[in-house]
CSV table of C-alpha atoms in Angstrom, one decimal:
chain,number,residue,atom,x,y,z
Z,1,UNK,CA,-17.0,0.5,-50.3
Z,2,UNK,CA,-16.1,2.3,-47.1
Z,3,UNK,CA,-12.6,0.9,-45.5
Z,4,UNK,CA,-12.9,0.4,-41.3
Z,5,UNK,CA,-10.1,2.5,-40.6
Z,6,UNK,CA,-10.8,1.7,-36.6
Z,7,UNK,CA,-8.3,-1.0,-36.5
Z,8,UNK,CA,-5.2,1.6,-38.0
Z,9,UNK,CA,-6.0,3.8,-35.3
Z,10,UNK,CA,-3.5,4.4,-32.3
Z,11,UNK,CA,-4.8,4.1,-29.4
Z,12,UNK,CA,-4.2,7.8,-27.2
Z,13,UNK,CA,-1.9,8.3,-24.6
Z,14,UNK,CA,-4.2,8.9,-22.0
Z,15,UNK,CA,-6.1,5.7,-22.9
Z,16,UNK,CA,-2.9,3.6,-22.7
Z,17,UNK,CA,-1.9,5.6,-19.5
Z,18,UNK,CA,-5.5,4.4,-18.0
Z,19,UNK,CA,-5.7,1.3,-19.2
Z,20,UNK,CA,-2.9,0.5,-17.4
Z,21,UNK,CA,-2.5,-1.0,-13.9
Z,22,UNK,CA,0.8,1.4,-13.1
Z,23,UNK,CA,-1.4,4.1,-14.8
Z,24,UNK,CA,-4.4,3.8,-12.5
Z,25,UNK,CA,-1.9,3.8,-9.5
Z,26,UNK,CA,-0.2,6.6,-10.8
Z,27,UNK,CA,-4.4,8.6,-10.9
Z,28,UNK,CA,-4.9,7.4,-7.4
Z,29,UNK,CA,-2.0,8.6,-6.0
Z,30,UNK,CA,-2.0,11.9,-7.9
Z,31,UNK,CA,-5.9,12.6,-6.9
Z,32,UNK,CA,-5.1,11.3,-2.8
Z,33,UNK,CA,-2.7,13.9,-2.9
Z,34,UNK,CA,-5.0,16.6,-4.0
Z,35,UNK,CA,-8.0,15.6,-1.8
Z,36,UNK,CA,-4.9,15.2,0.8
Z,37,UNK,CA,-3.9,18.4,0.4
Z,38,UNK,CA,-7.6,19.9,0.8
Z,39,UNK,CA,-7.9,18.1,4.0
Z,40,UNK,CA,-4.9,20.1,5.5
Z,41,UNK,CA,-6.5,23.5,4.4
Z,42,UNK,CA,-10.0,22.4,5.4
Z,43,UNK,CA,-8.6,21.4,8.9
Z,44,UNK,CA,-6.9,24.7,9.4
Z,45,UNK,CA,-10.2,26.5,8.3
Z,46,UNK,CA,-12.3,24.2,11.0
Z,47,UNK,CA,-10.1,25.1,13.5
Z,48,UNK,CA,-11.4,28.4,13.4
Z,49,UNK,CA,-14.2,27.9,15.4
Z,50,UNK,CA,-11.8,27.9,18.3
Z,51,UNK,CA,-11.6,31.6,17.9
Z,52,UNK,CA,-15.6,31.9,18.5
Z,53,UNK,CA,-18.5,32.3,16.2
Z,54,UNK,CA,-18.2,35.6,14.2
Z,55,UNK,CA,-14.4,34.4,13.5
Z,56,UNK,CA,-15.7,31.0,12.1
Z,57,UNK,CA,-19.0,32.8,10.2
Z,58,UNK,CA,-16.4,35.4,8.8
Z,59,UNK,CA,-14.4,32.7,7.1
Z,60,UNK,CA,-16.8,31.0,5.9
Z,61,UNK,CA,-18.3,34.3,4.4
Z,62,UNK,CA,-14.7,34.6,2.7
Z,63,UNK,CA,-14.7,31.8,1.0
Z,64,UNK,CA,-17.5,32.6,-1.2
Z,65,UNK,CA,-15.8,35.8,-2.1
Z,66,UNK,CA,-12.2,35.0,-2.6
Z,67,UNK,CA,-10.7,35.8,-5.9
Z,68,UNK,CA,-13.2,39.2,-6.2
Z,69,UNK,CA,-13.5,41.1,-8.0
Z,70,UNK,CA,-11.4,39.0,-10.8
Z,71,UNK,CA,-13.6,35.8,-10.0
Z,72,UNK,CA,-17.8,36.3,-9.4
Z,73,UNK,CA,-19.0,35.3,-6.1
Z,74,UNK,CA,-18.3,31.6,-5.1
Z,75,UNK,CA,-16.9,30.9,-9.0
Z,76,UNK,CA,-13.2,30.3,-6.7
Z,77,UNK,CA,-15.3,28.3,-4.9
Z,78,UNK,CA,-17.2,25.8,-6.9
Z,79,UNK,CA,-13.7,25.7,-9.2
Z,80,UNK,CA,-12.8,24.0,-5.5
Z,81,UNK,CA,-15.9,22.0,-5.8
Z,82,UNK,CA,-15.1,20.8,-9.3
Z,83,UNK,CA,-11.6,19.4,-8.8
Z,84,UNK,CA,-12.6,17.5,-5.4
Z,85,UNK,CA,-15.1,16.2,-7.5
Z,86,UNK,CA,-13.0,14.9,-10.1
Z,87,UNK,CA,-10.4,13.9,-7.3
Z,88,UNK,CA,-13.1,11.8,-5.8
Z,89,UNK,CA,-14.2,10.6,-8.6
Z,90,UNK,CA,-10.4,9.6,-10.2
Z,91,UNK,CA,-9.4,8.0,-6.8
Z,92,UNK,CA,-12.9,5.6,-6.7
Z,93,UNK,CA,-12.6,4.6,-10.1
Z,94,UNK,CA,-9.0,3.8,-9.7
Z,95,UNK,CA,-9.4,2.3,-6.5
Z,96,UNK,CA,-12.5,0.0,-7.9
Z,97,UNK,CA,-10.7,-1.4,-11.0
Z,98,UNK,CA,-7.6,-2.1,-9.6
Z,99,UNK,CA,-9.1,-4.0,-6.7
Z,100,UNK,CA,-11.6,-5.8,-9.6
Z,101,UNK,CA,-8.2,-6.6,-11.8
Z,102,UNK,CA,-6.4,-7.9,-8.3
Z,103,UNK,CA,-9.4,-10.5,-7.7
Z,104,UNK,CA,-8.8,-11.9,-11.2
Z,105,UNK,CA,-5.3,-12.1,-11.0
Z,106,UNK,CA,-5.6,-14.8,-8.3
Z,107,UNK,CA,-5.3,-18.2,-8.8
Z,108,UNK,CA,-9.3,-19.5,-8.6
Z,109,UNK,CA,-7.7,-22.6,-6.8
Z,110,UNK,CA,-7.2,-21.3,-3.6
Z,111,UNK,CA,-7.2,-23.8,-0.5
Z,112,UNK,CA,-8.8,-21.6,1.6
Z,113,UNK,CA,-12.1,-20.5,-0.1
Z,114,UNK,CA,-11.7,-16.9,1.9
Z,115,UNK,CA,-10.0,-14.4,-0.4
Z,116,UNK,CA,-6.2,-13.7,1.1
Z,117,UNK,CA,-5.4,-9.5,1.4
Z,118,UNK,CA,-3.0,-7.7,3.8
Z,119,UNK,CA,-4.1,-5.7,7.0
Z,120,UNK,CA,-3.3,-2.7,4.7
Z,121,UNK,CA,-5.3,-3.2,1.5
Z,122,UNK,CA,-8.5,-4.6,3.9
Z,123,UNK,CA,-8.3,-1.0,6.0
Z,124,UNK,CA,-7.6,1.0,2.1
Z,125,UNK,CA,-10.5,-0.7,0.9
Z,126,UNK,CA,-13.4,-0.3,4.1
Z,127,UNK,CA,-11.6,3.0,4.6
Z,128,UNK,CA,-12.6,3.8,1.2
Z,129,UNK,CA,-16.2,3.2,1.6
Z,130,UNK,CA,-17.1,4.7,5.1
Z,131,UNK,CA,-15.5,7.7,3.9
Z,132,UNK,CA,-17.6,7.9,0.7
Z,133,UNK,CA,-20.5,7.2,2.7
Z,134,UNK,CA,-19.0,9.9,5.3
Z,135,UNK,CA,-19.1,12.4,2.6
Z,136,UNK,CA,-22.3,12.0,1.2
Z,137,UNK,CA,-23.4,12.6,5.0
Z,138,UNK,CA,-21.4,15.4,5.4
Z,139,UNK,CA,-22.9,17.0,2.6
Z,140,UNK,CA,-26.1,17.0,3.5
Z,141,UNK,CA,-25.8,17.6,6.8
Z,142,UNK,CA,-23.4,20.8,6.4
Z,143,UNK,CA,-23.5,22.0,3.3
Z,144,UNK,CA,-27.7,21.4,2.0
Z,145,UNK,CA,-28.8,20.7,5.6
Z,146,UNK,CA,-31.4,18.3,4.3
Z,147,UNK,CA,-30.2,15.8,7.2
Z,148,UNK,CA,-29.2,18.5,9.7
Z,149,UNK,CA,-30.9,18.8,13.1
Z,150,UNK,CA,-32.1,21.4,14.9
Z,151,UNK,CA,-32.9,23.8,11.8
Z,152,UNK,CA,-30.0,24.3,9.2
Z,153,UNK,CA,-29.5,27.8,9.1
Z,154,UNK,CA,-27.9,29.3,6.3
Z,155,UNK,CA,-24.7,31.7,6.8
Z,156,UNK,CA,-24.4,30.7,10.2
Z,157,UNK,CA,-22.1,28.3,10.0
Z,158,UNK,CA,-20.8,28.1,13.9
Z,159,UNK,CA,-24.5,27.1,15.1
Z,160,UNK,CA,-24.6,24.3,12.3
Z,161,UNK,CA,-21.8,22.7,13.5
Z,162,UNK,CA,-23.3,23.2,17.3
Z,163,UNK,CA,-26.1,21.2,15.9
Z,164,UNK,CA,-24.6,18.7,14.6
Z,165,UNK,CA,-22.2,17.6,17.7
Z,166,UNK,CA,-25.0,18.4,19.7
Z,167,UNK,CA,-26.2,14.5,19.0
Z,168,UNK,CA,-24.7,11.4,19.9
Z,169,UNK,CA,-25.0,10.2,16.0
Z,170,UNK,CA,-23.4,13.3,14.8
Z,171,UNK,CA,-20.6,12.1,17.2
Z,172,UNK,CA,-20.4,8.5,16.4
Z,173,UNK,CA,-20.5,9.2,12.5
Z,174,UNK,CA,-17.9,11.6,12.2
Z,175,UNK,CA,-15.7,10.1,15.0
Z,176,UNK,CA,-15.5,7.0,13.0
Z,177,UNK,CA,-15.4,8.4,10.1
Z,178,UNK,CA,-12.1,10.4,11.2
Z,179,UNK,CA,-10.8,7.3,12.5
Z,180,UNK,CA,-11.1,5.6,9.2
Z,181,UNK,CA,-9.4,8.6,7.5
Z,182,UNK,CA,-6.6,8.7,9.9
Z,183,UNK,CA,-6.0,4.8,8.7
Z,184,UNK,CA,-6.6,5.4,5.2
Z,185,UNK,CA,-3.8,8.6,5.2
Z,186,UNK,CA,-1.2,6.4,7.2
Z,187,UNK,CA,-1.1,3.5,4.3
Z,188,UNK,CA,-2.2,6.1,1.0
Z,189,UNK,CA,1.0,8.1,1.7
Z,190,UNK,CA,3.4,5.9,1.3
Z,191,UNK,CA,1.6,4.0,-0.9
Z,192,UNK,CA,1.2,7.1,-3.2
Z,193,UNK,CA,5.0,8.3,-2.9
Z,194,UNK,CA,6.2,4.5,-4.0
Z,195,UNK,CA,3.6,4.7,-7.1
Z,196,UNK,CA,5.0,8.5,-7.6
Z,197,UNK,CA,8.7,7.2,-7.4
Z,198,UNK,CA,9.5,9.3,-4.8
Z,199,UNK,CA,10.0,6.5,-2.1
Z,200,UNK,CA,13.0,5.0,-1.5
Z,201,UNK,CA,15.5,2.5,0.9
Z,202,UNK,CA,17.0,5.8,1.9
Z,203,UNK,CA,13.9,7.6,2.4
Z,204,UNK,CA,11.5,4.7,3.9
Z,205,UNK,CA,11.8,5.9,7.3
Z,206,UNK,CA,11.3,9.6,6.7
Z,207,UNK,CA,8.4,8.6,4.4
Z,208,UNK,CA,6.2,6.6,6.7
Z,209,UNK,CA,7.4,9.0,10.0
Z,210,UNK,CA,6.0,11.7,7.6
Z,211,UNK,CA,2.6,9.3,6.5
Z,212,UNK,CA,2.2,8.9,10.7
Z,213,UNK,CA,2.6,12.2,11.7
Z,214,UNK,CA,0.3,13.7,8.8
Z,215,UNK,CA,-2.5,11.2,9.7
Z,216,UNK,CA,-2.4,11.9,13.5
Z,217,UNK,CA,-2.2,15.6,13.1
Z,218,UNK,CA,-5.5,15.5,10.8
Z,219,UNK,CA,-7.0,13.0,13.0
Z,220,UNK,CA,-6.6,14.8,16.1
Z,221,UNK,CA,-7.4,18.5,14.4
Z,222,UNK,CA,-10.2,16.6,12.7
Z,223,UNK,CA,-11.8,15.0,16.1
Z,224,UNK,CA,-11.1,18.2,18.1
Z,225,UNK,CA,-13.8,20.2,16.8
Z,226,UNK,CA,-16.9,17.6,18.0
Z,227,UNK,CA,-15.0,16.5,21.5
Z,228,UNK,CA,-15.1,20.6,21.9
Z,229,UNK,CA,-18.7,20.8,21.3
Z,230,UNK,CA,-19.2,17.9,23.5
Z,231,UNK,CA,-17.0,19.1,26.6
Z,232,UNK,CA,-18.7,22.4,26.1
Z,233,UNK,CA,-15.6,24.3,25.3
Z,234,UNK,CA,-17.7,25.7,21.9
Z,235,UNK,CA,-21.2,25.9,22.4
């Protein structure tokens, strides 16, 4: 007679790290900083198209072959890919359960009917999905052009984005969508640096200074790029 041995079995680190609300904090916090810390390169990079369209077409050219002739042609690139990914993915999941396990916590008595949450955790939240939604956008816009207008073009990069903040939904979209992120960095930072520890009395003020000056400079380089296009400065 076979013994079930599943009861003497321990469960793993990782599992007890995930089952966990401190460790699901402790996976958002780490993948916001990683997706935070693309959206500082991948601002520099748009910024580029300041400099005119074979400066912007060149570096998007290079980023297909960076890393050759030890990596293949776009392997650096999709390696990229594959972490965002996972970063995205982490940081929903996270986000999702512990906002699932925080409606179950509360007391089902409530006075008021309406659900009570803080300015910060409403913004996290709706911040959260416009800028899933953003990226799925993005995406296909940019990157597949199966929503693009005007006739994706592959390679040519500069014209694509010319395209796209050549119409007033392109505009709205992204503008919004830069908005919400500016929002969602402000409140993620800190909140990330108490989950990591690194927060402190001493260092509140640096902290949240830094979390306001981060969010503004990627709002601003963000927003820069279609309010160009639209004052005809890149065309």
């Amino acid at each position: 007679m076979a013994l079930d041995t599943r009861a003497d079995r321990r469960p793993s680190f990782a599992g007890l790290l995930w089952g966990s609300t401190v460790g699901k904090k402790t996976v958002m916090a780490v993948s916001g900083l990683i997706m935070l810390l693309y959206l500082v390169v991948h601002m520099i990079g748009n910024l580029k198209i300041f400099f005119g369209a074979a400066e912007f077409n060149h570096y998007a050219h290079w980023l297909r072959i960076v890393g050759e002739p030890f990596m293949h042609r776009e392997w650096t690139l999709w390696l990229v890919r594959v972490v965002l990914v996972a970063a995205v993915v982490a940081h929903a999941t996270s986000a999702y359960q512990l906002s699932r396990r925080d409606i179950k916590a509360r007391p089902s008595n409530y006075v008021h009917k309406k659900a009570r949450s803080s300015y910060a955790t409403r913004t996290m939240r709706w911040g959260g999905i416009i800028l899933g939604l953003f990226l799925v956008w993005h995406l296909l816009d940019l990157t597949t052009g199966t929503v693009h207008s005007g006739g994706f073009r592959s390679g040519r990069p500069y014209q694509n984005v010319v395209d796209t903040f050549s119409t007033w939904y392109g505009n709205v979209i992204y503008l919004v969508a830069m908005l919400a992120l500016g929002l969602h960095i402000r409140h993620g930072f800190w909140s990330a640096a108490q989950t990591l520890g690194v927060g402190s009395r001493a260092r509140e003020r640096l902290l949240k200074t830094l979390a306001h000056v981060l969010a503004l400079v990627l709002t601003v380089g963000f927003i820069s790029v279609p309010v160009a296009v639209m004052t005809g400065v890149v065309s």
